[in-house]
Amino acid sequence: MAEPRAYLDYNASAPLLPAARVAVVAALDAANPSSVHAEGRAARRLIEDARRDVAALVNAKPDHVVFTSGATEAAVTLLSPDWRMGRAALRMAHLYVSKAEHPCLLNGGRFTPEKISRIGVTSDGIVDLGALALALAGHDKAAGLPLIAIHAANNETGVIQPIGEIATIVKAAGGVLVVDAVQAAGRFPIDMSVPYADYLILSSHKIGGPKGVGAIVAASDLMMPAPLVTGGGQEKGHRGGTENLAAIAGFGAAAREALIALGGIAAVRQRRDVIEAIVTELVPDAEIFGKRVERLANTTFFAIPGAKAETAQIAFDLAGIALSAGSACSSGKVGPSHVLKAMGCGEDGGALRVSIGAATTAEDVERFRKALAGIAARRAARERAA
């Protein structure tokens, strides 16, 4: 009988939580939540319950949560030059993003290329705060407001950005801050009740909910971007179309579980540290990226000198280990990491990402050890033969 596989790719998608599965199945037979009859009102209650649960995860107001089909739709909705404040039109003149962003931010949403500036990051993957401040100081305020979009935590390295400092710079420049909290939510506390971001982007399947649903969370209801999806006025007119009720219900259940799971982050970090100790032991010259700064407790991103990450990923897969070579957000495409390039690390052989969760076991870690030991042994044999 084959050994069970070890899933170490939570940053690509966390396993569906039992509570989320139950919520999805229970909502499949629900009526249209826009209907006014009793069945429709019951369906609407499921959505509003989920809205409260998602808001609670980041300590926001429930009526400031807008459900979308996922984080990418949320990003493209927010990254728009056209906004409204009440009935008045509002213009975002220019978009500023870091060079290490997820593609859904890096590509600029609805901004044209000449209206996008990409800010560098340090060798540790932290946004260059001086460069950001300088870019915003040169912004033409007469043309409209600056819009800044930054991830709270990088999906590849796990490096956590100093959002408080970034927010201070943005506010001083009169800008609007969008924070991609897809990897951060449920992995460290986020509190929208204190100055943090103007808008958050969340994704259900990163916290153990179903795929195909995400959310925009606003700090206030003063202004919102022009809708990307128009239609019947659902989500207060911010996102048209009948809501994906089953997925939203699952998202809410996952958010409840994620809020509780924040208490177990120390145990996840301890297991991650064991994995990094194994990497250092078996591959002493391995480079662990972002290790000098604050990172997500569940993530390690490392390179084996002289070994291609894609080849090593295949070897791990054959050994029963699921992990990523870089991120897993481009339809299965494996290529050079733009994050490492932004950090000035070059693109030699890429890097491997191990991302874990509360359900990761000591047995999973031992399987990782055995697989890496095999890869290290084959690498040593090639070097001796060379």
Coordinates of C-alpha atoms in Angstrom, one line a residue:
M1 CA 0.0 0.0 0.0
A2 CA 1.4 3.4 -1.0
E3 CA 2.3 5.9 1.7
P4 CA 0.0 8.9 2.0
R5 CA 1.2 12.0 0.3
A6 CA 2.3 15.1 2.3
Y7 CA 0.7 18.3 1.2
L8 CA 3.0 21.3 1.8
D9 CA 1.5 23.9 -0.6
Y10 CA -0.9 25.8 1.6
N11 CA 0.0 29.1 -0.1
A12 CA -1.3 27.8 -3.4
S13 CA -4.5 26.6 -1.8
A14 CA -5.2 25.4 1.8
P15 CA -7.1 22.1 2.1
L16 CA -10.9 22.5 2.3
L17 CA -11.9 22.6 5.9
P18 CA -14.6 20.2 7.1
A19 CA -16.7 23.1 8.4
A20 CA -16.5 24.8 5.0
R21 CA -17.5 21.6 3.2
V22 CA -20.6 21.3 5.4
A23 CA -21.5 24.9 4.8
V24 CA -21.1 24.6 1.0
V25 CA -23.3 21.4 0.8
A26 CA -25.9 22.9 3.1
A27 CA -26.2 26.0 0.8
L28 CA -26.4 24.2 -2.5
D29 CA -30.2 23.9 -2.3
A30 CA -30.8 27.4 -1.2
A31 CA -33.0 29.8 -3.2
N32 CA -32.0 33.0 -5.0
P33 CA -30.9 35.4 -2.3
S34 CA -32.4 38.3 -4.2
S35 CA -35.9 36.8 -3.9
V36 CA -38.3 38.4 -1.4
H37 CA -40.1 35.2 -0.4
A38 CA -39.2 33.2 2.7
E39 CA -36.9 30.9 0.8
G40 CA -35.1 33.9 -0.7
R41 CA -34.8 35.6 2.7
A42 CA -33.3 32.4 4.2
A43 CA -30.7 32.4 1.4
R44 CA -30.0 36.0 2.1
R45 CA -29.3 35.2 5.7
L46 CA -26.7 32.8 4.7
I47 CA -24.8 35.5 2.8
E48 CA -25.1 38.0 5.6
D49 CA -23.9 35.5 8.1
A50 CA -20.9 34.8 5.9
R51 CA -20.3 38.6 5.5
R52 CA -20.2 39.0 9.3
D53 CA -17.8 36.1 9.6
V54 CA -15.4 37.4 6.9
A55 CA -15.6 40.9 8.5
A56 CA -14.7 39.5 11.9
L57 CA -11.6 37.8 10.6
V58 CA -10.1 41.3 9.9
N59 CA -12.2 43.3 12.5
A60 CA -14.1 45.2 9.9
K61 CA -17.7 46.2 9.5
P62 CA -19.9 43.6 7.8
D63 CA -21.5 46.1 5.4
H64 CA -18.1 47.0 4.2
V65 CA -17.5 43.5 2.7
V66 CA -18.2 43.0 -1.0
F67 CA -18.1 39.4 -2.3
T68 CA -16.4 38.7 -5.6
S69 CA -15.4 35.6 -7.6
G70 CA -11.9 35.6 -6.1
A71 CA -8.9 37.8 -5.3
T72 CA -8.1 38.5 -8.9
E73 CA -11.5 40.0 -9.6
A74 CA -11.3 42.0 -6.3
A75 CA -7.9 43.4 -7.5
V76 CA -9.1 44.3 -10.9
T77 CA -12.1 46.0 -9.4
L78 CA -10.0 48.1 -7.0
L79 CA -7.2 48.9 -9.4
S80 CA -9.3 51.3 -11.4
P81 CA -8.9 55.0 -12.3
D82 CA -12.6 55.6 -12.0
W83 CA -14.1 55.8 -8.5
R84 CA -17.1 57.5 -6.9
M85 CA -17.6 59.3 -3.6
G86 CA -21.4 59.3 -3.2
R87 CA -22.7 60.7 -6.5
A88 CA -19.5 62.5 -7.3
A89 CA -16.8 61.1 -9.7
L90 CA -13.3 60.6 -8.3
R91 CA -10.2 60.1 -10.3
M92 CA -7.2 57.9 -9.4
A93 CA -4.5 59.3 -11.6
H94 CA -1.7 56.8 -11.2
L95 CA -1.1 53.4 -9.7
Y96 CA 2.0 52.5 -7.6
V97 CA 2.8 48.8 -7.0
S98 CA 5.9 47.0 -5.9
K99 CA 7.9 44.9 -8.3
A100 CA 7.4 41.8 -6.1
E101 CA 3.6 41.9 -6.2
H102 CA 1.3 39.0 -7.2
P103 CA 0.5 39.3 -11.0
C104 CA -3.1 40.4 -10.2
L105 CA -1.6 43.6 -8.8
L106 CA 1.6 43.8 -10.8
N107 CA -0.4 43.9 -14.1
G108 CA -2.2 47.0 -13.0
G109 CA -5.9 46.1 -13.3
R110 CA -7.7 48.7 -15.3
F111 CA -4.9 51.2 -15.5
T112 CA -3.1 51.6 -18.8
P113 CA 0.7 50.8 -18.7
E114 CA 1.8 54.4 -18.7
K115 CA -0.2 55.1 -15.6
I116 CA 1.6 52.4 -13.6
S117 CA 4.8 52.8 -11.6
R118 CA 6.6 49.8 -10.1
I119 CA 8.6 50.4 -6.9
G120 CA 11.6 48.3 -6.1
V121 CA 12.2 46.1 -3.1
T122 CA 15.2 45.5 -0.9
S123 CA 17.3 42.3 -1.0
D124 CA 15.1 41.0 1.8
G125 CA 11.9 41.6 -0.2
I126 CA 10.7 44.7 1.7
V127 CA 9.2 47.5 -0.3
D128 CA 11.7 50.3 -0.7
L129 CA 10.0 52.9 1.5
G130 CA 12.3 55.7 0.4
A131 CA 11.6 55.0 -3.2
L132 CA 7.9 54.9 -2.5
A133 CA 7.9 58.2 -0.7
L134 CA 9.9 59.8 -3.5
A135 CA 7.6 58.5 -6.1
L136 CA 4.5 59.8 -4.3
A137 CA 6.2 63.2 -3.6
G138 CA 6.5 63.6 -7.4
H139 CA 2.8 62.6 -8.0
D140 CA 0.8 65.2 -10.0
K141 CA -2.1 65.8 -7.5
A142 CA -3.9 68.0 -10.1
A143 CA -4.5 65.0 -12.2
G144 CA -6.1 63.0 -9.4
L145 CA -5.2 60.8 -6.4
P146 CA -2.4 58.3 -6.2
L147 CA -3.5 54.7 -5.7
I148 CA -1.0 52.4 -4.0
A149 CA -1.4 48.6 -4.0
I150 CA 0.9 46.4 -1.8
H151 CA 0.7 42.9 -0.5
A152 CA 0.7 42.3 3.2
A153 CA 2.8 39.2 2.8
N154 CA 4.5 37.8 -0.2
N155 CA 3.0 34.6 -1.6
E156 CA 6.5 33.2 -2.5
T157 CA 8.8 34.3 0.2
G158 CA 6.3 34.9 3.0
V159 CA 8.0 38.2 3.7
I160 CA 5.6 40.5 5.7
Q161 CA 5.5 44.2 4.6
P162 CA 5.6 47.1 7.1
I163 CA 2.0 48.1 6.2
G164 CA 1.8 50.6 9.1
E165 CA 4.8 52.5 7.8
I166 CA 3.6 52.3 4.2
A167 CA 0.1 53.6 5.3
T168 CA 1.8 56.6 6.9
I169 CA 3.7 57.4 3.7
V170 CA 0.5 57.0 1.6
K171 CA -1.6 59.1 3.9
A172 CA 1.0 61.9 3.9
A173 CA 0.8 61.9 0.1
G174 CA -3.0 62.0 0.1
G175 CA -3.2 58.6 -1.5
V176 CA -5.4 55.5 -1.2
L177 CA -3.9 52.2 0.0
V178 CA -5.1 48.8 -1.2
V179 CA -3.6 45.9 0.6
D180 CA -3.5 42.4 -0.8
A181 CA -4.1 40.3 2.3
V182 CA -4.7 37.0 0.5
Q183 CA -1.7 35.3 2.2
A184 CA -1.9 37.3 5.4
A185 CA -5.5 36.7 6.5
G186 CA -5.7 33.9 9.0
R187 CA -1.9 33.8 9.4
F188 CA -1.5 36.8 11.5
P189 CA -4.0 39.2 13.1
I190 CA -5.4 42.0 10.9
D191 CA -7.4 44.8 12.4
M192 CA -9.2 47.2 10.1
S193 CA -10.5 49.2 13.0
V194 CA -7.1 50.9 13.4
P195 CA -5.3 52.7 10.6
Y196 CA -4.1 49.9 8.3
A197 CA -5.4 50.0 4.8
D198 CA -8.3 51.7 2.9
Y199 CA -9.2 48.4 1.2
L200 CA -8.2 44.7 1.7
I201 CA -8.3 41.9 -0.8
L202 CA -9.2 38.4 0.6
S203 CA -9.4 34.9 -0.9
S204 CA -11.5 32.0 0.4
H205 CA -9.3 29.1 -0.7
K206 CA -6.2 30.4 1.0
I207 CA -7.8 29.9 4.4
G208 CA -9.5 26.6 3.8
G209 CA -12.6 27.7 2.0
P210 CA -13.9 26.8 -1.5
K211 CA -12.2 28.2 -4.6
G212 CA -13.9 30.8 -6.7
V213 CA -14.9 33.3 -4.1
G214 CA -13.1 36.3 -2.6
A215 CA -13.8 39.7 -1.1
I216 CA -13.1 43.4 -1.0
V217 CA -13.1 44.8 2.5
A218 CA -13.3 48.6 2.8
A219 CA -12.3 50.6 5.9
S220 CA -15.2 53.0 5.2
D221 CA -18.1 53.4 2.8
L222 CA -17.1 56.8 1.6
M223 CA -15.9 55.8 -1.8
M224 CA -15.7 52.8 -4.0
P225 CA -14.4 52.0 -7.5
A226 CA -16.6 51.8 -10.5
P227 CA -18.0 48.3 -10.6
L228 CA -16.1 45.8 -12.8
V229 CA -19.2 43.5 -13.1
T230 CA -22.5 45.3 -13.6
G231 CA -25.9 43.8 -13.6
G232 CA -28.8 43.5 -11.2
G233 CA -27.4 45.7 -8.4
Q234 CA -26.2 42.9 -6.1
E235 CA -23.7 43.6 -3.4
K236 CA -25.1 47.2 -3.1
G237 CA -24.3 47.7 -6.7
H238 CA -20.6 47.1 -6.3
R239 CA -20.6 43.7 -8.0
G240 CA -23.5 42.6 -10.1
G241 CA -24.7 39.0 -10.7
T242 CA -26.4 36.4 -8.5
E243 CA -24.1 35.6 -5.6
N244 CA -22.3 32.3 -5.5
L245 CA -24.2 31.4 -2.4
A246 CA -22.6 28.0 -1.7
A247 CA -19.1 29.3 -2.1
I248 CA -19.8 32.4 0.0
A249 CA -21.3 30.2 2.8
G250 CA -18.1 28.1 2.7
F251 CA -16.0 31.2 2.8
G252 CA -17.8 32.4 5.9
A253 CA -17.3 29.0 7.7
A254 CA -13.5 29.1 6.8
A255 CA -13.2 32.6 8.1
R256 CA -14.7 31.5 11.4
E257 CA -12.2 28.7 11.7
A258 CA -9.3 30.9 10.6
L259 CA -10.0 33.4 13.4
I260 CA -9.9 30.6 15.9
A261 CA -6.7 29.1 14.3
L262 CA -4.8 32.3 14.9
G263 CA -4.1 31.0 18.4
G264 CA -2.1 28.2 16.9
I265 CA 0.4 30.2 14.8
A266 CA 3.3 29.5 17.2
A267 CA 3.0 25.8 16.7
V268 CA 3.0 26.3 12.9
R269 CA 6.1 28.5 13.1
Q270 CA 7.8 25.8 15.2
R271 CA 7.1 23.2 12.5
R272 CA 8.3 25.6 9.8
D273 CA 11.5 26.1 11.7
V274 CA 12.1 22.3 11.9
I275 CA 11.7 22.2 8.1
E276 CA 14.3 25.0 7.7
A277 CA 16.7 23.2 10.0
I278 CA 16.3 20.1 7.8
V279 CA 17.1 22.2 4.7
T280 CA 20.2 23.7 6.4
E281 CA 21.4 20.3 7.6
L282 CA 21.0 18.4 4.3
V283 CA 21.9 21.3 2.0
P284 CA 24.3 23.6 4.0
D285 CA 24.7 26.0 1.0
A286 CA 20.9 26.4 0.5
E287 CA 19.7 29.9 0.6
I288 CA 16.5 30.7 2.5
F289 CA 15.0 33.9 1.1
G290 CA 13.7 36.6 3.5
K291 CA 15.1 34.8 6.5
R292 CA 16.5 38.1 8.0
V293 CA 13.1 39.8 8.2
E294 CA 9.6 39.0 9.5
R295 CA 7.9 36.3 7.5
L296 CA 4.7 34.3 7.6
A297 CA 5.0 31.5 10.2
N298 CA 4.1 28.9 7.6
T299 CA 6.4 29.7 4.7
T300 CA 9.9 28.9 3.6
F301 CA 11.3 29.7 0.2
F302 CA 14.7 28.2 -0.6
A303 CA 17.1 27.6 -3.4
I304 CA 19.5 24.6 -3.9
P305 CA 22.6 26.0 -5.7
G306 CA 23.2 24.1 -8.9
A307 CA 19.8 22.5 -8.9
K308 CA 16.8 23.6 -11.0
A309 CA 13.7 24.2 -8.9
E310 CA 11.4 22.6 -11.4
T311 CA 13.5 19.4 -11.4
A312 CA 13.6 19.3 -7.7
Q313 CA 9.8 19.9 -7.5
I314 CA 9.3 16.8 -9.8
A315 CA 11.5 14.8 -7.5
F316 CA 9.5 15.8 -4.5
D317 CA 6.3 15.0 -6.3
L318 CA 7.5 11.6 -7.1
A319 CA 8.4 11.1 -3.5
G320 CA 4.9 12.0 -2.4
I321 CA 5.5 15.6 -1.5
A322 CA 3.3 18.5 -2.9
L323 CA 5.2 21.8 -2.9
S324 CA 5.7 24.6 -5.4
A325 CA 8.6 25.9 -7.5
G326 CA 7.8 29.6 -6.9
S327 CA 4.1 30.3 -6.8
A328 CA 1.2 28.4 -8.3
C329 CA -0.9 31.2 -9.7
S330 CA -0.3 31.0 -13.5
S331 CA -2.3 28.1 -14.7
G332 CA 0.4 25.6 -13.8
K333 CA 3.2 27.6 -15.5
V334 CA 6.6 27.2 -14.0
G335 CA 9.1 29.8 -14.8
P336 CA 11.6 32.3 -13.3
S337 CA 10.5 34.0 -10.1
H338 CA 9.8 37.7 -10.7
V339 CA 10.0 38.1 -6.9
L340 CA 13.6 36.8 -6.7
K341 CA 14.5 39.0 -9.7
A342 CA 13.0 42.1 -7.8
M343 CA 15.1 41.1 -4.8
G344 CA 18.2 41.1 -6.9
C345 CA 18.7 37.4 -6.4
G346 CA 19.0 36.5 -10.1
E347 CA 17.1 33.7 -11.8
D348 CA 19.7 30.9 -11.8
G349 CA 17.6 27.9 -10.9
G350 CA 14.6 29.3 -9.2
A351 CA 13.5 28.3 -5.7
L352 CA 11.2 25.9 -3.9
R353 CA 8.3 27.0 -1.7
V354 CA 7.2 24.9 1.3
S355 CA 4.0 26.3 2.9
I356 CA 2.3 24.5 5.7
G357 CA -0.7 24.7 8.0
A358 CA -2.1 23.6 11.3
A359 CA -2.9 20.2 9.9
T360 CA 0.7 19.6 8.8
T361 CA 2.1 16.6 10.8
A362 CA 5.5 15.5 12.1
E363 CA 5.1 12.6 9.6
D364 CA 4.7 15.1 6.8
V365 CA 7.9 16.8 7.9
E366 CA 9.7 13.4 8.0
R367 CA 8.6 12.6 4.5
F368 CA 10.0 16.0 3.4
R369 CA 13.3 15.1 5.1
K370 CA 13.6 11.8 3.3
A371 CA 12.8 13.3 -0.1
L372 CA 15.3 16.2 0.4
A373 CA 17.9 13.7 1.6
G374 CA 17.5 11.8 -1.7
I375 CA 17.8 15.0 -3.8
A376 CA 20.9 16.1 -1.8
A377 CA 22.5 12.7 -2.3
R378 CA 22.0 12.8 -6.1
R379 CA 23.3 16.3 -6.2
A380 CA 26.5 15.3 -4.3
A381 CA 26.9 12.3 -6.7
R382 CA 26.7 14.6 -9.7
E383 CA 29.2 17.0 -8.2
R384 CA 31.7 14.1 -7.5
A385 CA 31.3 12.9 -11.1
A386 CA 31.8 16.3 -12.6

